[in-house]
Amino acid sequence: MKINLLFISILAGCGFFCLSCMTNNQSSPGSDSRVSIVSDHKAKLGEGSLWDSKRQILYYIDIEEGILFEYDPVTDKIVSHKTGRKVGTVVPESDTTVVLALQDGIYRMYLHNDSLEFIARPSSLLDNQRFNDGKCDPLGRFWVGSMASSKSAFLYCLDNEARIHEILDSISISNGIIWSPDSSKMYYTDTPTGKIWQFDFNKSDGSISGRKIVIEVPDSLGAPDGMTIDSEGKLWVAFWGGSGVYQCDPSTGEILQKIEVPAKNVTSCAFGGPDLDILFITTASIGMNEEETKQYPDAGKLFSIKMKVKGIPSNYITLANKSL
């Protein structure tokens, strides 16, 4: 369905939001070219892209296959690490370790031999649930959500002492958590709701308040999935079912542009590269019917695109009990 600069006005309980929707053949003024394929490897459910500025590599995952990938743009090589179970997200910790939210808990992985060290599991994480998306806040606390079809999931925060706290309840699919460049705001989405929320964020104690909707997405665009933020405070949101990444302004609720991706289900995005001006984009090869699978032969691959805007460095997890 093509939408020619259709402006959709949404009156929500917390404010007024206007979404401007791009046509499929409209250019993307924030990028220099079309997306390129980084790797021919096709993930079932590629997700969790995150740039490690210290190591200058991109982490991303295949949830269904339980694999962590490291992509090095200098060597153009991808190293894979098998976790042995579904993996929801990854955050960097050191040159030799990362922390993973796996299906049954939060673990540290030692990258030299793929060994796992258990850190925590919330008692409210049921056996038929799993962790999904998550990232670290500016002080190294790990925010990660679970997912459940019955709105029985939670958004959790693992503090610096490895204690896990329930922050939000009645969640379906946690996604896209990110902080503003000045750390005063936190953005988050529960994908099935089609809403991106903004919270006031207290950096010192990690508390959130003042929840409000800043973006409400019409069903015609797909569902908001993983997201990142640029240095100007604009959100870049991957859209499941939307074949692209949208740049959104959380201060106005406006969708500014779309980056077209040759995959139906676009799952996450992260700014990377030495200058943080390359947007890496993960996609899924599942969730499509037979006709769509033929239409999107590159679905599941990792893509990138050179941008005219830059991202901000990702945060690292800081745990007092680490035993490296």
PDB file of C-alpha atoms in Angstrom:
ATOM      1  CA  MET A   1       0.000   0.000   0.000  1.00  0.00           C
ATOM      2  CA  LYS A   2       1.466   3.378  -1.021  1.00  0.00           C
ATOM      3  CA  ILE A   3       0.755   6.381   1.134  1.00  0.00           C
ATOM      4  CA  ASN A   4       1.481   9.772  -0.415  1.00  0.00           C
ATOM      5  CA  LEU A   5       2.458  12.109   2.436  1.00  0.00           C
ATOM      6  CA  LEU A   6      -0.576  11.077   4.387  1.00  0.00           C
ATOM      7  CA  PHE A   7      -0.805  12.945   7.639  1.00  0.00           C
ATOM      8  CA  ILE A   8      -2.580  10.991  10.332  1.00  0.00           C
ATOM      9  CA  SER A   9      -3.647  12.975  13.365  1.00  0.00           C
ATOM     10  CA  ILE A  10      -4.012  10.971  16.546  1.00  0.00           C
ATOM     11  CA  LEU A  11      -5.547  12.417  19.649  1.00  0.00           C
ATOM     12  CA  ALA A  12      -4.247  10.424  22.607  1.00  0.00           C
ATOM     13  CA  GLY A  13      -5.024  10.828  26.269  1.00  0.00           C
ATOM     14  CA  CYS A  14      -1.637  12.417  26.907  1.00  0.00           C
ATOM     15  CA  GLY A  15      -1.336  14.695  23.899  1.00  0.00           C
ATOM     16  CA  PHE A  16      -1.692  15.250  20.163  1.00  0.00           C
ATOM     17  CA  PHE A  17       0.476  13.359  17.702  1.00  0.00           C
ATOM     18  CA  CYS A  18       0.906  13.736  13.939  1.00  0.00           C
ATOM     19  CA  LEU A  19       2.483  10.988  11.845  1.00  0.00           C
ATOM     20  CA  SER A  20       3.647  11.744   8.296  1.00  0.00           C
ATOM     21  CA  CYS A  21       3.993   8.559   6.268  1.00  0.00           C
ATOM     22  CA  MET A  22       6.395   8.161   3.352  1.00  0.00           C
ATOM     23  CA  THR A  23       5.761   6.608  -0.030  1.00  0.00           C
ATOM     24  CA  ASN A  24       7.765   3.513  -0.907  1.00  0.00           C
ATOM     25  CA  ASN A  25       9.757   5.371  -3.554  1.00  0.00           C
ATOM     26  CA  GLN A  26      10.454   8.551  -1.637  1.00  0.00           C
ATOM     27  CA  SER A  27      14.133   9.243  -0.972  1.00  0.00           C
ATOM     28  CA  SER A  28      15.705   9.118   2.466  1.00  0.00           C
ATOM     29  CA  PRO A  29      17.370  12.520   3.026  1.00  0.00           C
ATOM     30  CA  GLY A  30      19.220  11.292   6.135  1.00  0.00           C
ATOM     31  CA  SER A  31      21.164   8.645   4.197  1.00  0.00           C
ATOM     32  CA  ASP A  32      23.679   8.696   1.357  1.00  0.00           C
ATOM     33  CA  SER A  33      22.650   5.574  -0.564  1.00  0.00           C
ATOM     34  CA  ARG A  34      20.460   2.513  -0.500  1.00  0.00           C
ATOM     35  CA  VAL A  35      21.035  -0.236   2.010  1.00  0.00           C
ATOM     36  CA  SER A  36      23.785  -2.743   1.281  1.00  0.00           C
ATOM     37  CA  ILE A  37      23.953  -6.394   2.255  1.00  0.00           C
ATOM     38  CA  VAL A  38      26.643  -6.931   4.889  1.00  0.00           C
ATOM     39  CA  SER A  39      26.496 -10.721   4.924  1.00  0.00           C
ATOM     40  CA  ASP A  40      24.740 -13.386   2.884  1.00  0.00           C
ATOM     41  CA  HIS A  41      24.046 -15.371   6.043  1.00  0.00           C
ATOM     42  CA  LYS A  42      20.287 -15.513   6.646  1.00  0.00           C
ATOM     43  CA  ALA A  43      19.186 -15.466  10.259  1.00  0.00           C
ATOM     44  CA  LYS A  44      15.838 -16.894  11.238  1.00  0.00           C
ATOM     45  CA  LEU A  45      15.224 -14.024  13.635  1.00  0.00           C
ATOM     46  CA  GLY A  46      18.066 -11.515  13.468  1.00  0.00           C
ATOM     47  CA  GLU A  47      17.873  -9.017  16.320  1.00  0.00           C
ATOM     48  CA  GLY A  48      19.699  -7.113  19.045  1.00  0.00           C
ATOM     49  CA  SER A  49      22.167  -5.082  16.963  1.00  0.00           C
ATOM     50  CA  LEU A  50      24.594  -3.061  19.103  1.00  0.00           C
ATOM     51  CA  TRP A  51      27.924  -1.402  18.298  1.00  0.00           C
ATOM     52  CA  ASP A  52      30.865  -1.927  20.674  1.00  0.00           C
ATOM     53  CA  SER A  53      32.873   1.306  20.312  1.00  0.00           C
ATOM     54  CA  LYS A  54      35.875  -0.074  22.207  1.00  0.00           C
ATOM     55  CA  ARG A  55      36.276  -3.203  20.091  1.00  0.00           C
ATOM     56  CA  GLN A  56      34.865  -1.553  16.935  1.00  0.00           C
ATOM     57  CA  ILE A  57      32.587  -4.481  16.189  1.00  0.00           C
ATOM     58  CA  LEU A  58      28.866  -5.028  15.809  1.00  0.00           C
ATOM     59  CA  TYR A  59      27.055  -7.528  17.985  1.00  0.00           C
ATOM     60  CA  TYR A  60      23.774  -9.021  16.829  1.00  0.00           C
ATOM     61  CA  ILE A  61      21.887 -12.245  17.444  1.00  0.00           C
ATOM     62  CA  ASP A  62      19.669 -14.900  15.926  1.00  0.00           C
ATOM     63  CA  ILE A  63      17.037 -15.432  18.604  1.00  0.00           C
ATOM     64  CA  GLU A  64      15.650 -18.694  17.254  1.00  0.00           C
ATOM     65  CA  GLU A  65      19.020 -20.326  16.599  1.00  0.00           C
ATOM     66  CA  GLY A  66      20.523 -19.071  19.872  1.00  0.00           C
ATOM     67  CA  ILE A  67      23.575 -17.525  18.217  1.00  0.00           C
ATOM     68  CA  LEU A  68      25.548 -14.375  19.043  1.00  0.00           C
ATOM     69  CA  PHE A  69      27.378 -12.815  16.087  1.00  0.00           C
ATOM     70  CA  GLU A  70      30.359 -10.450  16.058  1.00  0.00           C
ATOM     71  CA  TYR A  71      30.823  -8.528  12.812  1.00  0.00           C
ATOM     72  CA  ASP A  72      34.147  -6.771  12.188  1.00  0.00           C
ATOM     73  CA  PRO A  73      33.823  -4.219   9.334  1.00  0.00           C
ATOM     74  CA  VAL A  74      37.618  -3.971   8.969  1.00  0.00           C
ATOM     75  CA  THR A  75      38.133  -7.667   8.223  1.00  0.00           C
ATOM     76  CA  ASP A  76      34.580  -8.129   6.909  1.00  0.00           C
ATOM     77  CA  LYS A  77      34.352 -11.302   8.980  1.00  0.00           C
ATOM     78  CA  ILE A  78      31.594 -12.618  11.214  1.00  0.00           C
ATOM     79  CA  VAL A  79      32.344 -14.789  14.245  1.00  0.00           C
ATOM     80  CA  SER A  80      29.490 -16.798  15.757  1.00  0.00           C
ATOM     81  CA  HIS A  81      29.002 -17.968  19.345  1.00  0.00           C
ATOM     82  CA  LYS A  82      26.424 -20.642  20.155  1.00  0.00           C
ATOM     83  CA  THR A  83      24.487 -20.222  23.386  1.00  0.00           C
ATOM     84  CA  GLY A  84      22.532 -23.474  23.368  1.00  0.00           C
ATOM     85  CA  ARG A  85      19.171 -21.762  23.869  1.00  0.00           C
ATOM     86  CA  LYS A  86      17.138 -18.812  22.589  1.00  0.00           C
ATOM     87  CA  VAL A  87      18.823 -15.468  23.161  1.00  0.00           C
ATOM     88  CA  GLY A  88      16.939 -12.183  23.522  1.00  0.00           C
ATOM     89  CA  THR A  89      19.658  -9.538  23.525  1.00  0.00           C
ATOM     90  CA  VAL A  90      23.330  -8.795  24.161  1.00  0.00           C
ATOM     91  CA  VAL A  91      25.210  -5.962  25.901  1.00  0.00           C
ATOM     92  CA  PRO A  92      28.997  -5.477  26.057  1.00  0.00           C
ATOM     93  CA  GLU A  93      30.935  -5.784  29.303  1.00  0.00           C
ATOM     94  CA  SER A  94      34.668  -6.018  28.528  1.00  0.00           C
ATOM     95  CA  ASP A  95      37.085  -6.968  25.754  1.00  0.00           C
ATOM     96  CA  THR A  96      36.501 -10.620  26.567  1.00  0.00           C
ATOM     97  CA  THR A  97      32.931 -10.804  27.893  1.00  0.00           C
ATOM     98  CA  VAL A  98      29.371  -9.856  27.063  1.00  0.00           C
ATOM     99  CA  VAL A  99      26.144 -10.275  29.019  1.00  0.00           C
ATOM    100  CA  LEU A 100      23.260 -12.107  27.377  1.00  0.00           C
ATOM    101  CA  ALA A 101      19.573 -12.321  28.220  1.00  0.00           C
ATOM    102  CA  LEU A 102      18.933 -15.962  27.402  1.00  0.00           C
ATOM    103  CA  GLN A 103      15.671 -17.866  27.462  1.00  0.00           C
ATOM    104  CA  ASP A 104      16.086 -18.927  31.086  1.00  0.00           C
ATOM    105  CA  GLY A 105      18.075 -16.101  32.650  1.00  0.00           C
ATOM    106  CA  ILE A 106      20.823 -13.512  32.391  1.00  0.00           C
ATOM    107  CA  TYR A 107      24.328 -14.866  31.787  1.00  0.00           C
ATOM    108  CA  ARG A 108      27.861 -13.664  31.183  1.00  0.00           C
ATOM    109  CA  MET A 109      29.530 -15.194  28.121  1.00  0.00           C
ATOM    110  CA  TYR A 110      33.315 -15.554  27.877  1.00  0.00           C
ATOM    111  CA  LEU A 111      33.995 -14.976  24.202  1.00  0.00           C
ATOM    112  CA  HIS A 112      37.209 -17.007  23.958  1.00  0.00           C
ATOM    113  CA  ASN A 113      35.404 -20.298  24.626  1.00  0.00           C
ATOM    114  CA  ASP A 114      31.652 -19.451  24.659  1.00  0.00           C
ATOM    115  CA  SER A 115      31.311 -20.561  28.284  1.00  0.00           C
ATOM    116  CA  LEU A 116      28.387 -19.147  30.265  1.00  0.00           C
ATOM    117  CA  GLU A 117      28.206 -17.898  33.843  1.00  0.00           C
ATOM    118  CA  PHE A 118      24.773 -17.474  35.442  1.00  0.00           C
ATOM    119  CA  ILE A 119      24.008 -14.016  36.851  1.00  0.00           C
ATOM    120  CA  ALA A 120      20.278 -13.744  37.619  1.00  0.00           C
ATOM    121  CA  ARG A 121      16.766 -14.905  36.816  1.00  0.00           C
ATOM    122  CA  PRO A 122      13.602 -13.131  38.009  1.00  0.00           C
ATOM    123  CA  SER A 123      11.087 -15.321  39.791  1.00  0.00           C
ATOM    124  CA  SER A 124       8.335 -13.835  37.616  1.00  0.00           C
ATOM    125  CA  LEU A 125       9.899 -15.181  34.385  1.00  0.00           C
ATOM    126  CA  LEU A 126       7.737 -18.213  33.637  1.00  0.00           C
ATOM    127  CA  ASP A 127       8.933 -21.355  31.881  1.00  0.00           C
ATOM    128  CA  ASN A 128       6.839 -20.553  28.782  1.00  0.00           C
ATOM    129  CA  GLN A 129       8.277 -17.020  28.535  1.00  0.00           C
ATOM    130  CA  ARG A 130      11.649 -15.673  27.468  1.00  0.00           C
ATOM    131  CA  PHE A 131      13.659 -12.487  27.537  1.00  0.00           C
ATOM    132  CA  ASN A 132      13.513 -10.180  24.531  1.00  0.00           C
ATOM    133  CA  ASP A 133      15.093  -6.791  23.837  1.00  0.00           C
ATOM    134  CA  GLY A 134      17.210  -4.776  26.255  1.00  0.00           C
ATOM    135  CA  LYS A 135      20.115  -2.333  26.669  1.00  0.00           C
ATOM    136  CA  CYS A 136      22.188  -0.681  29.385  1.00  0.00           C
ATOM    137  CA  ASP A 137      21.531   2.752  30.814  1.00  0.00           C
ATOM    138  CA  PRO A 138      24.302   5.377  31.217  1.00  0.00           C
ATOM    139  CA  LEU A 139      25.359   3.965  34.616  1.00  0.00           C
ATOM    140  CA  GLY A 140      25.614   0.391  33.395  1.00  0.00           C
ATOM    141  CA  ARG A 141      22.317  -1.003  34.669  1.00  0.00           C
ATOM    142  CA  PHE A 142      20.837  -3.604  32.330  1.00  0.00           C
ATOM    143  CA  TRP A 143      17.203  -3.010  31.287  1.00  0.00           C
ATOM    144  CA  VAL A 144      15.610  -6.017  29.615  1.00  0.00           C
ATOM    145  CA  GLY A 145      12.045  -7.166  29.023  1.00  0.00           C
ATOM    146  CA  SER A 146      10.319 -10.490  28.713  1.00  0.00           C
ATOM    147  CA  MET A 147       7.536 -11.411  26.298  1.00  0.00           C
ATOM    148  CA  ALA A 148       4.202 -13.187  26.701  1.00  0.00           C
ATOM    149  CA  SER A 149       1.009 -13.411  24.656  1.00  0.00           C
ATOM    150  CA  SER A 150      -1.226 -12.739  27.658  1.00  0.00           C
ATOM    151  CA  LYS A 151       0.286  -9.382  28.737  1.00  0.00           C
ATOM    152  CA  SER A 152       1.917 -11.138  31.677  1.00  0.00           C
ATOM    153  CA  ALA A 153       5.479 -10.080  30.836  1.00  0.00           C
ATOM    154  CA  PHE A 154       7.637  -7.471  32.577  1.00  0.00           C
ATOM    155  CA  LEU A 155      10.295  -4.868  31.957  1.00  0.00           C
ATOM    156  CA  TYR A 156      13.161  -5.580  34.361  1.00  0.00           C
ATOM    157  CA  CYS A 157      16.266  -3.733  35.491  1.00  0.00           C
ATOM    158  CA  LEU A 158      19.395  -5.587  36.604  1.00  0.00           C
ATOM    159  CA  ASP A 159      21.237  -3.140  38.872  1.00  0.00           C
ATOM    160  CA  ASN A 160      24.986  -2.838  39.356  1.00  0.00           C
ATOM    161  CA  GLU A 161      24.863  -5.313  42.250  1.00  0.00           C
ATOM    162  CA  ALA A 162      23.203  -7.929  39.983  1.00  0.00           C
ATOM    163  CA  ARG A 163      19.850  -7.548  41.734  1.00  0.00           C
ATOM    164  CA  ILE A 164      16.901  -7.724  39.361  1.00  0.00           C
ATOM    165  CA  HIS A 165      13.840  -5.478  39.742  1.00  0.00           C
ATOM    166  CA  GLU A 166      10.408  -5.500  38.089  1.00  0.00           C
ATOM    167  CA  ILE A 167       9.848  -2.031  36.617  1.00  0.00           C
ATOM    168  CA  LEU A 168       6.743  -2.383  34.391  1.00  0.00           C
ATOM    169  CA  ASP A 169       4.130  -5.138  34.318  1.00  0.00           C
ATOM    170  CA  SER A 170       1.335  -6.176  31.908  1.00  0.00           C
ATOM    171  CA  ILE A 171       3.778  -6.178  28.972  1.00  0.00           C
ATOM    172  CA  SER A 172       3.442  -8.303  25.830  1.00  0.00           C
ATOM    173  CA  ILE A 173       6.697  -7.842  23.867  1.00  0.00           C
ATOM    174  CA  SER A 174       9.393  -5.539  25.226  1.00  0.00           C
ATOM    175  CA  ASN A 175      11.358  -3.750  22.517  1.00  0.00           C
ATOM    176  CA  GLY A 176      13.405  -0.754  21.550  1.00  0.00           C
ATOM    177  CA  ILE A 177      14.588   0.598  24.876  1.00  0.00           C
ATOM    178  CA  ILE A 178      16.950   3.572  24.456  1.00  0.00           C
ATOM    179  CA  TRP A 179      17.982   6.788  26.225  1.00  0.00           C
ATOM    180  CA  SER A 180      18.181  10.365  24.975  1.00  0.00           C
ATOM    181  CA  PRO A 181      21.630  11.882  24.326  1.00  0.00           C
ATOM    182  CA  ASP A 182      21.436  13.852  27.607  1.00  0.00           C
ATOM    183  CA  SER A 183      20.129  10.761  29.506  1.00  0.00           C
ATOM    184  CA  SER A 184      17.072  12.668  30.754  1.00  0.00           C
ATOM    185  CA  LYS A 185      14.564  10.555  28.785  1.00  0.00           C
ATOM    186  CA  MET A 186      14.029   6.835  28.254  1.00  0.00           C
ATOM    187  CA  TYR A 187      12.080   5.479  25.266  1.00  0.00           C
ATOM    188  CA  TYR A 188      10.408   2.086  25.176  1.00  0.00           C
ATOM    189  CA  THR A 189       7.799   0.178  23.213  1.00  0.00           C
ATOM    190  CA  ASP A 190       5.518  -2.770  23.843  1.00  0.00           C
ATOM    191  CA  THR A 191       5.360  -3.851  20.210  1.00  0.00           C
ATOM    192  CA  PRO A 192       1.728  -5.075  19.902  1.00  0.00           C
ATOM    193  CA  THR A 193       0.418  -1.754  21.244  1.00  0.00           C
ATOM    194  CA  GLY A 194       1.963   0.198  18.354  1.00  0.00           C
ATOM    195  CA  LYS A 195       3.024   2.855  20.881  1.00  0.00           C
ATOM    196  CA  ILE A 196       6.421   4.290  21.770  1.00  0.00           C
ATOM    197  CA  TRP A 197       6.514   5.660  25.303  1.00  0.00           C
ATOM    198  CA  GLN A 198       8.718   8.304  26.825  1.00  0.00           C
ATOM    199  CA  PHE A 199       9.717   8.369  30.490  1.00  0.00           C
ATOM    200  CA  ASP A 200      11.558  10.940  32.541  1.00  0.00           C
ATOM    201  CA  PHE A 201      14.747   9.164  33.602  1.00  0.00           C
ATOM    202  CA  ASN A 202      16.657   9.754  36.840  1.00  0.00           C
ATOM    203  CA  LYS A 203      20.223   8.828  35.981  1.00  0.00           C
ATOM    204  CA  SER A 204      21.422   8.676  39.579  1.00  0.00           C
ATOM    205  CA  ASP A 205      18.970   6.078  40.894  1.00  0.00           C
ATOM    206  CA  GLY A 206      17.570   4.661  37.646  1.00  0.00           C
ATOM    207  CA  SER A 207      13.963   5.542  38.428  1.00  0.00           C
ATOM    208  CA  ILE A 208      11.458   6.401  35.695  1.00  0.00           C
ATOM    209  CA  SER A 209       8.353   8.611  35.844  1.00  0.00           C
ATOM    210  CA  GLY A 210       6.024  10.727  33.729  1.00  0.00           C
ATOM    211  CA  ARG A 211       5.133   8.021  31.227  1.00  0.00           C
ATOM    212  CA  LYS A 212       3.516   9.341  28.052  1.00  0.00           C
ATOM    213  CA  ILE A 213       2.972   8.272  24.454  1.00  0.00           C
ATOM    214  CA  VAL A 214       5.207  10.108  21.981  1.00  0.00           C
ATOM    215  CA  ILE A 215       4.582   8.002  18.865  1.00  0.00           C
ATOM    216  CA  GLU A 216       1.458   6.003  18.008  1.00  0.00           C
ATOM    217  CA  VAL A 217       1.861   3.935  14.875  1.00  0.00           C
ATOM    218  CA  PRO A 218      -1.034   3.100  12.517  1.00  0.00           C
ATOM    219  CA  ASP A 219      -1.339  -0.607  11.692  1.00  0.00           C
ATOM    220  CA  SER A 220      -0.682   0.118   8.016  1.00  0.00           C
ATOM    221  CA  LEU A 221       3.007   0.808   8.763  1.00  0.00           C
ATOM    222  CA  GLY A 222       3.696  -2.386  10.681  1.00  0.00           C
ATOM    223  CA  ALA A 223       4.712  -2.718  14.336  1.00  0.00           C
ATOM    224  CA  PRO A 224       7.553  -0.844  16.069  1.00  0.00           C
ATOM    225  CA  ASP A 225      10.379  -3.210  17.007  1.00  0.00           C
ATOM    226  CA  GLY A 226      13.976  -2.441  17.993  1.00  0.00           C
ATOM    227  CA  MET A 227      15.204   1.142  17.884  1.00  0.00           C
ATOM    228  CA  THR A 228      18.162   3.418  18.382  1.00  0.00           C
ATOM    229  CA  ILE A 229      18.697   7.169  18.675  1.00  0.00           C
ATOM    230  CA  ASP A 230      20.879   9.691  16.870  1.00  0.00           C
ATOM    231  CA  SER A 231      22.958  12.517  18.321  1.00  0.00           C
ATOM    232  CA  GLU A 232      20.123  14.987  17.613  1.00  0.00           C
ATOM    233  CA  GLY A 233      17.630  13.010  19.705  1.00  0.00           C
ATOM    234  CA  LYS A 234      15.663  11.494  16.825  1.00  0.00           C
ATOM    235  CA  LEU A 235      14.551   7.880  17.089  1.00  0.00           C
ATOM    236  CA  TRP A 236      15.274   5.288  14.397  1.00  0.00           C
ATOM    237  CA  VAL A 237      12.722   2.498  14.647  1.00  0.00           C
ATOM    238  CA  ALA A 238      12.745  -0.887  12.897  1.00  0.00           C
ATOM    239  CA  PHE A 239       9.262  -1.945  11.816  1.00  0.00           C
ATOM    240  CA  TRP A 240       8.182  -5.579  11.916  1.00  0.00           C
ATOM    241  CA  GLY A 241       5.993  -6.050   8.846  1.00  0.00           C
ATOM    242  CA  GLY A 242       6.985  -2.610   7.587  1.00  0.00           C
ATOM    243  CA  SER A 243       9.993  -3.318   5.327  1.00  0.00           C
ATOM    244  CA  GLY A 244      12.001  -0.460   6.731  1.00  0.00           C
ATOM    245  CA  VAL A 245      13.443   1.745   9.426  1.00  0.00           C
ATOM    246  CA  TYR A 246      11.685   5.023  10.231  1.00  0.00           C
ATOM    247  CA  GLN A 247      13.214   8.160  11.676  1.00  0.00           C
ATOM    248  CA  CYS A 248      10.803   9.643  14.237  1.00  0.00           C
ATOM    249  CA  ASP A 249      10.819  12.882  16.188  1.00  0.00           C
ATOM    250  CA  PRO A 250       9.687  12.134  19.765  1.00  0.00           C
ATOM    251  CA  SER A 251       9.099  15.826  20.462  1.00  0.00           C
ATOM    252  CA  THR A 252       6.410  16.133  17.758  1.00  0.00           C
ATOM    253  CA  GLY A 253       5.318  12.537  17.108  1.00  0.00           C
ATOM    254  CA  GLU A 254       6.200  12.970  13.429  1.00  0.00           C
ATOM    255  CA  ILE A 255       7.708  10.266  11.233  1.00  0.00           C
ATOM    256  CA  LEU A 256      10.351  12.125   9.259  1.00  0.00           C
ATOM    257  CA  GLN A 257      11.568   9.557   6.744  1.00  0.00           C
ATOM    258  CA  LYS A 258      11.826   5.888   5.892  1.00  0.00           C
ATOM    259  CA  ILE A 259      14.806   3.772   4.930  1.00  0.00           C
ATOM    260  CA  GLU A 260      13.565   0.991   2.679  1.00  0.00           C
ATOM    261  CA  VAL A 261      14.869  -2.485   3.514  1.00  0.00           C
ATOM    262  CA  PRO A 262      14.335  -5.509   1.225  1.00  0.00           C
ATOM    263  CA  ALA A 263      12.813  -7.620   3.983  1.00  0.00           C
ATOM    264  CA  LYS A 264       9.284  -7.691   5.307  1.00  0.00           C
ATOM    265  CA  ASN A 265      10.214  -7.995   8.970  1.00  0.00           C
ATOM    266  CA  VAL A 266      12.848  -5.488  10.068  1.00  0.00           C
ATOM    267  CA  THR A 267      13.846  -6.074  13.676  1.00  0.00           C
ATOM    268  CA  SER A 268      16.557  -3.757  14.997  1.00  0.00           C
ATOM    269  CA  CYS A 269      19.056  -1.070  14.054  1.00  0.00           C
ATOM    270  CA  ALA A 270      22.229   0.399  15.532  1.00  0.00           C
ATOM    271  CA  PHE A 271      24.629   3.177  14.586  1.00  0.00           C
ATOM    272  CA  GLY A 272      28.194   1.943  14.230  1.00  0.00           C
ATOM    273  CA  GLY A 273      31.515   2.415  12.499  1.00  0.00           C
ATOM    274  CA  PRO A 274      34.424   4.641  13.638  1.00  0.00           C
ATOM    275  CA  ASP A 275      32.271   7.777  13.244  1.00  0.00           C
ATOM    276  CA  LEU A 276      28.971   6.177  14.293  1.00  0.00           C
ATOM    277  CA  ASP A 277      27.496   7.118  10.913  1.00  0.00           C
ATOM    278  CA  ILE A 278      26.705   3.655   9.569  1.00  0.00           C
ATOM    279  CA  LEU A 279      23.288   2.259  10.409  1.00  0.00           C
ATOM    280  CA  PHE A 280      23.290  -1.522  10.748  1.00  0.00           C
ATOM    281  CA  ILE A 281      19.913  -3.218  10.311  1.00  0.00           C
ATOM    282  CA  THR A 282      18.841  -6.753  11.247  1.00  0.00           C
ATOM    283  CA  THR A 283      15.952  -8.634   9.679  1.00  0.00           C
ATOM    284  CA  ALA A 284      14.070 -11.928   9.989  1.00  0.00           C
ATOM    285  CA  SER A 285      13.509 -14.697   7.459  1.00  0.00           C
ATOM    286  CA  ILE A 286      10.525 -16.061   9.396  1.00  0.00           C
ATOM    287  CA  GLY A 287       7.030 -14.626   9.797  1.00  0.00           C
ATOM    288  CA  MET A 288       6.209 -14.618   6.088  1.00  0.00           C
ATOM    289  CA  ASN A 289       3.924 -16.644   3.855  1.00  0.00           C
ATOM    290  CA  GLU A 290       5.166 -18.440   0.726  1.00  0.00           C
ATOM    291  CA  GLU A 291       4.519 -15.479  -1.566  1.00  0.00           C
ATOM    292  CA  GLU A 292       6.302 -13.050   0.761  1.00  0.00           C
ATOM    293  CA  THR A 293       9.271 -15.404   1.093  1.00  0.00           C
ATOM    294  CA  LYS A 294       9.674 -15.262  -2.708  1.00  0.00           C
ATOM    295  CA  GLN A 295       9.202 -11.485  -2.687  1.00  0.00           C
ATOM    296  CA  TYR A 296      11.956 -10.953  -0.092  1.00  0.00           C
ATOM    297  CA  PRO A 297      14.783 -13.413  -0.904  1.00  0.00           C
ATOM    298  CA  ASP A 298      17.258 -11.401   1.207  1.00  0.00           C
ATOM    299  CA  ALA A 299      15.113 -11.433   4.348  1.00  0.00           C
ATOM    300  CA  GLY A 300      17.131 -12.515   7.357  1.00  0.00           C
ATOM    301  CA  LYS A 301      20.338 -10.836   6.215  1.00  0.00           C
ATOM    302  CA  LEU A 302      22.257  -8.042   7.936  1.00  0.00           C
ATOM    303  CA  PHE A 303      22.176  -4.701   6.090  1.00  0.00           C
ATOM    304  CA  SER A 304      23.954  -1.361   6.440  1.00  0.00           C
ATOM    305  CA  ILE A 305      23.634   2.149   5.102  1.00  0.00           C
ATOM    306  CA  LYS A 306      25.873   5.232   5.294  1.00  0.00           C
ATOM    307  CA  MET A 307      24.086   8.054   7.089  1.00  0.00           C
ATOM    308  CA  LYS A 308      24.309  11.845   7.211  1.00  0.00           C
ATOM    309  CA  VAL A 309      23.470  11.767  10.908  1.00  0.00           C
ATOM    310  CA  LYS A 310      25.442  10.081  13.687  1.00  0.00           C
ATOM    311  CA  GLY A 311      24.491   7.913  16.601  1.00  0.00           C
ATOM    312  CA  ILE A 312      25.703   7.995  20.180  1.00  0.00           C
ATOM    313  CA  PRO A 313      27.977   5.404  21.837  1.00  0.00           C
ATOM    314  CA  SER A 314      26.285   2.394  23.414  1.00  0.00           C
ATOM    315  CA  ASN A 315      26.489   1.883  27.162  1.00  0.00           C
ATOM    316  CA  TYR A 316      28.358  -1.000  28.807  1.00  0.00           C
ATOM    317  CA  ILE A 317      27.073  -3.116  31.640  1.00  0.00           C
ATOM    318  CA  THR A 318      28.772  -2.583  35.016  1.00  0.00           C
ATOM    319  CA  LEU A 319      28.437  -5.359  37.599  1.00  0.00           C
ATOM    320  CA  ALA A 320      30.129  -5.239  40.983  1.00  0.00           C
ATOM    321  CA  ASN A 321      30.346  -9.045  41.148  1.00  0.00           C
ATOM    322  CA  LYS A 322      32.085  -9.614  37.855  1.00  0.00           C
ATOM    323  CA  SER A 323      34.808 -12.227  38.017  1.00  0.00           C
ATOM    324  CA  LEU A 324      36.855 -11.711  34.885  1.00  0.00           C
TER     325      LEU A 324
END
